[in-house]
């Protein structure tokens, strides 16, 4: 197995295997890296979470990460095909972020901007649970009203 290259690693695996990938597969190779957690720890019935009630998936991944690695929650509220399509009607897609390390969040924000997207910092890593709730909200919209995944949630700044 090849060690992850670069200073930023996108953790693009199902949540149920994320901690195992971080610890077992890569372990110390992630030391000093920024780990972007895009997972959503949603239960199979889409009614709740598989992460502990007092935590978030991102916080659990951070616990499993080696010392010196910094987890930033990002991209979990964008459906992949919406992200691939890029800006909608001239409006940048918002990428909500959360993390405890200011330098790591700055690096992730620069990466997001390099993709032509707009980073929106929501605060500390504890806010990852809120971002995971946004993803659950989106799944509810798909199931009950919107009936498709061709949408995104974003911020409209009025002044």
mmCIF file of C-alpha atoms in Angstrom:
data_model
loop_
_atom_site.group_PDB
_atom_site.id
_atom_site.type_symbol
_atom_site.label_atom_id
_atom_site.label_comp_id
_atom_site.label_asym_id
_atom_site.label_seq_id
_atom_site.Cartn_x
_atom_site.Cartn_y
_atom_site.Cartn_z
ATOM 1 C CA UNK A 1 0.000 0.000 0.000
ATOM 2 C CA UNK A 2 1.264 3.462 -0.906
ATOM 3 C CA UNK A 3 1.323 6.162 1.752
ATOM 4 C CA UNK A 4 -0.966 9.115 1.086
ATOM 5 C CA UNK A 5 0.811 11.842 -0.883
ATOM 6 C CA UNK A 6 0.457 15.540 -0.154
ATOM 7 C CA UNK A 7 -0.419 17.442 2.970
ATOM 8 C CA UNK A 8 -4.193 17.062 2.624
ATOM 9 C CA UNK A 9 -5.869 13.652 2.542
ATOM 10 C CA UNK A 10 -9.541 13.326 1.600
ATOM 11 C CA UNK A 11 -11.124 10.481 3.533
ATOM 12 C CA UNK A 12 -13.552 9.245 0.886
ATOM 13 C CA UNK A 13 -14.755 5.967 2.350
ATOM 14 C CA UNK A 14 -18.022 4.946 4.009
ATOM 15 C CA UNK A 15 -18.126 6.092 7.637
ATOM 16 C CA UNK A 16 -18.298 2.537 8.951
ATOM 17 C CA UNK A 17 -14.786 1.884 7.603
ATOM 18 C CA UNK A 18 -13.283 5.325 8.167
ATOM 19 C CA UNK A 19 -11.623 4.711 11.526
ATOM 20 C CA UNK A 20 -10.158 1.441 10.287
ATOM 21 C CA UNK A 21 -8.672 3.190 7.261
ATOM 22 C CA UNK A 22 -7.234 5.967 9.403
ATOM 23 C CA UNK A 23 -5.745 3.610 11.998
ATOM 24 C CA UNK A 24 -5.121 0.256 10.375
ATOM 25 C CA UNK A 25 -4.452 1.141 6.773
ATOM 26 C CA UNK A 26 -2.451 4.356 7.072
ATOM 27 C CA UNK A 27 -1.823 5.047 10.759
ATOM 28 C CA UNK A 28 1.357 7.034 11.274
ATOM 29 C CA UNK A 29 1.550 7.927 7.558
ATOM 30 C CA UNK A 30 -1.210 10.452 8.340
ATOM 31 C CA UNK A 31 0.783 12.160 11.095
ATOM 32 C CA UNK A 32 1.026 15.893 10.400
ATOM 33 C CA UNK A 33 -1.526 15.751 7.579
ATOM 34 C CA UNK A 34 -4.889 17.434 7.282
ATOM 35 C CA UNK A 35 -7.623 14.820 6.928
ATOM 36 C CA UNK A 36 -10.788 16.043 5.224
ATOM 37 C CA UNK A 37 -13.684 13.969 6.521
ATOM 38 C CA UNK A 38 -16.499 13.834 3.966
ATOM 39 C CA UNK A 39 -18.351 10.973 5.642
ATOM 40 C CA UNK A 40 -21.828 10.949 7.127
ATOM 41 C CA UNK A 41 -22.417 8.465 9.966
ATOM 42 C CA UNK A 42 -26.070 7.971 9.016
ATOM 43 C CA UNK A 43 -27.887 4.832 10.125
ATOM 44 C CA UNK A 44 -29.045 2.412 7.415
ATOM 45 C CA UNK A 45 -32.681 3.557 7.854
ATOM 46 C CA UNK A 46 -31.669 7.245 7.440
ATOM 47 C CA UNK A 47 -33.393 8.079 10.740
ATOM 48 C CA UNK A 48 -30.350 8.829 12.893
ATOM 49 C CA UNK A 49 -26.658 8.274 13.353
ATOM 50 C CA UNK A 50 -24.302 5.420 14.111
ATOM 51 C CA UNK A 51 -21.836 7.773 15.842
ATOM 52 C CA UNK A 52 -22.253 8.248 19.610
ATOM 53 C CA UNK A 53 -24.950 10.744 20.646
ATOM 54 C CA UNK A 54 -22.418 13.043 22.315
ATOM 55 C CA UNK A 55 -20.040 13.105 19.346
ATOM 56 C CA UNK A 56 -19.871 13.221 15.567
ATOM 57 C CA UNK A 57 -18.386 10.995 12.929
ATOM 58 C CA UNK A 58 -15.603 13.529 12.421
ATOM 59 C CA UNK A 59 -14.801 13.635 16.127
ATOM 60 C CA UNK A 60 -14.626 9.830 16.236
ATOM 61 C CA UNK A 61 -12.281 9.853 13.238
ATOM 62 C CA UNK A 62 -10.164 12.505 14.965
ATOM 63 C CA UNK A 63 -9.889 10.222 18.016
ATOM 64 C CA UNK A 64 -8.606 7.424 15.760
ATOM 65 C CA UNK A 65 -6.166 9.659 13.870
ATOM 66 C CA UNK A 66 -2.486 9.720 14.793
ATOM 67 C CA UNK A 67 -1.048 12.565 16.840
ATOM 68 C CA UNK A 68 -0.419 15.651 14.759
ATOM 69 C CA UNK A 69 -3.130 14.881 12.204
ATOM 70 C CA UNK A 70 -5.925 17.452 11.979
ATOM 71 C CA UNK A 71 -9.445 16.450 10.948
ATOM 72 C CA UNK A 72 -11.580 19.001 9.123
ATOM 73 C CA UNK A 73 -15.180 18.162 8.254
ATOM 74 C CA UNK A 74 -16.025 19.350 4.726
ATOM 75 C CA UNK A 75 -17.917 18.374 1.552
ATOM 76 C CA UNK A 76 -20.376 16.113 3.413
ATOM 77 C CA UNK A 77 -23.381 18.277 2.495
ATOM 78 C CA UNK A 78 -22.819 18.202 -1.279
ATOM 79 C CA UNK A 79 -24.047 15.343 -3.416
ATOM 80 C CA UNK A 80 -21.169 14.130 -5.591
ATOM 81 C CA UNK A 81 -22.844 14.863 -8.931
ATOM 82 C CA UNK A 82 -23.753 18.406 -7.791
ATOM 83 C CA UNK A 83 -20.141 18.937 -6.750
ATOM 84 C CA UNK A 84 -18.934 17.604 -10.104
ATOM 85 C CA UNK A 85 -21.296 19.929 -11.995
ATOM 86 C CA UNK A 86 -19.832 23.006 -10.289
ATOM 87 C CA UNK A 87 -21.494 26.407 -9.811
ATOM 88 C CA UNK A 88 -25.250 26.562 -10.250
ATOM 89 C CA UNK A 89 -26.676 29.478 -12.237
ATOM 90 C CA UNK A 90 -23.560 31.552 -11.623
ATOM 91 C CA UNK A 91 -23.589 30.875 -7.868
ATOM 92 C CA UNK A 92 -20.656 29.221 -6.180
ATOM 93 C CA UNK A 93 -21.384 26.054 -4.263
ATOM 94 C CA UNK A 94 -20.882 26.448 -0.514
ATOM 95 C CA UNK A 95 -18.666 23.946 1.278
ATOM 96 C CA UNK A 96 -19.282 24.025 5.021
ATOM 97 C CA UNK A 97 -16.248 23.267 7.173
ATOM 98 C CA UNK A 98 -15.590 22.533 10.834
ATOM 99 C CA UNK A 99 -12.325 21.866 12.617
ATOM 100 C CA UNK A 100 -10.304 22.581 15.718
ATOM 101 C CA UNK A 101 -7.037 23.639 14.075
ATOM 102 C CA UNK A 102 -7.143 27.117 12.492
ATOM 103 C CA UNK A 103 -4.189 26.449 10.191
ATOM 104 C CA UNK A 104 -5.739 23.197 8.951
ATOM 105 C CA UNK A 105 -9.031 24.980 8.228
ATOM 106 C CA UNK A 106 -7.160 27.726 6.364
ATOM 107 C CA UNK A 107 -5.451 25.099 4.194
ATOM 108 C CA UNK A 108 -8.747 23.327 3.520
ATOM 109 C CA UNK A 109 -10.419 26.649 2.674
ATOM 110 C CA UNK A 110 -7.643 27.427 0.164
ATOM 111 C CA UNK A 111 -8.128 23.961 -1.362
ATOM 112 C CA UNK A 112 -11.896 24.544 -1.610
ATOM 113 C CA UNK A 113 -11.359 27.924 -3.285
ATOM 114 C CA UNK A 114 -8.905 26.330 -5.736
ATOM 115 C CA UNK A 115 -11.817 24.141 -6.879
ATOM 116 C CA UNK A 116 -13.973 27.204 -7.590
ATOM 117 C CA UNK A 117 -16.121 26.666 -4.499
ATOM 118 C CA UNK A 118 -16.873 28.883 -1.492
ATOM 119 C CA UNK A 119 -15.694 27.707 1.940
ATOM 120 C CA UNK A 120 -18.000 28.534 4.847
ATOM 121 C CA UNK A 121 -16.378 28.010 8.275
ATOM 122 C CA UNK A 122 -18.931 26.839 10.848
ATOM 123 C CA UNK A 123 -16.546 26.679 13.818
ATOM 124 C CA UNK A 124 -14.902 23.976 15.891
ATOM 125 C CA UNK A 125 -14.971 20.254 15.056
ATOM 126 C CA UNK A 126 -17.936 19.800 17.417
ATOM 127 C CA UNK A 127 -19.986 21.555 14.706
ATOM 128 C CA UNK A 128 -19.400 18.488 12.522
ATOM 129 C CA UNK A 129 -22.425 16.898 14.203
ATOM 130 C CA UNK A 130 -24.525 19.809 12.938
ATOM 131 C CA UNK A 131 -23.118 19.359 9.439
ATOM 132 C CA UNK A 132 -23.940 15.654 9.641
ATOM 133 C CA UNK A 133 -27.494 16.650 10.635
ATOM 134 C CA UNK A 134 -27.623 18.822 7.486
ATOM 135 C CA UNK A 135 -26.801 15.723 5.448
ATOM 136 C CA UNK A 136 -29.584 13.845 7.249
ATOM 137 C CA UNK A 137 -31.925 16.758 6.458
ATOM 138 C CA UNK A 138 -31.003 16.477 2.787
ATOM 139 C CA UNK A 139 -31.801 12.760 2.801
ATOM 140 C CA UNK A 140 -35.170 13.587 4.343
ATOM 141 C CA UNK A 141 -35.817 16.109 1.571
ATOM 142 C CA UNK A 142 -34.956 13.470 -1.021
ATOM 143 C CA UNK A 143 -37.286 10.940 0.600
ATOM 144 C CA UNK A 144 -40.237 13.207 1.322
ATOM 145 C CA UNK A 145 -40.408 16.314 -0.831
ATOM 146 C CA UNK A 146 -37.675 17.086 -3.359
ATOM 147 C CA UNK A 147 -37.572 13.438 -4.536
ATOM 148 C CA UNK A 148 -34.159 13.807 -6.249
ATOM 149 C CA UNK A 149 -30.590 14.797 -5.383
ATOM 150 C CA UNK A 150 -30.113 17.587 -7.911
ATOM 151 C CA UNK A 151 -29.960 20.372 -5.295
ATOM 152 C CA UNK A 152 -27.663 21.899 -2.731
ATOM 153 C CA UNK A 153 -28.033 23.921 0.431
ATOM 154 C CA UNK A 154 -26.085 27.140 0.667
ATOM 155 C CA UNK A 155 -25.899 30.568 2.205
ATOM 156 C CA UNK A 156 -27.356 33.701 0.596
ATOM 157 C CA UNK A 157 -25.719 36.767 2.072
ATOM 158 C CA UNK A 158 -28.199 39.622 1.872
ATOM 159 C CA UNK A 159 -25.967 42.528 2.860
#
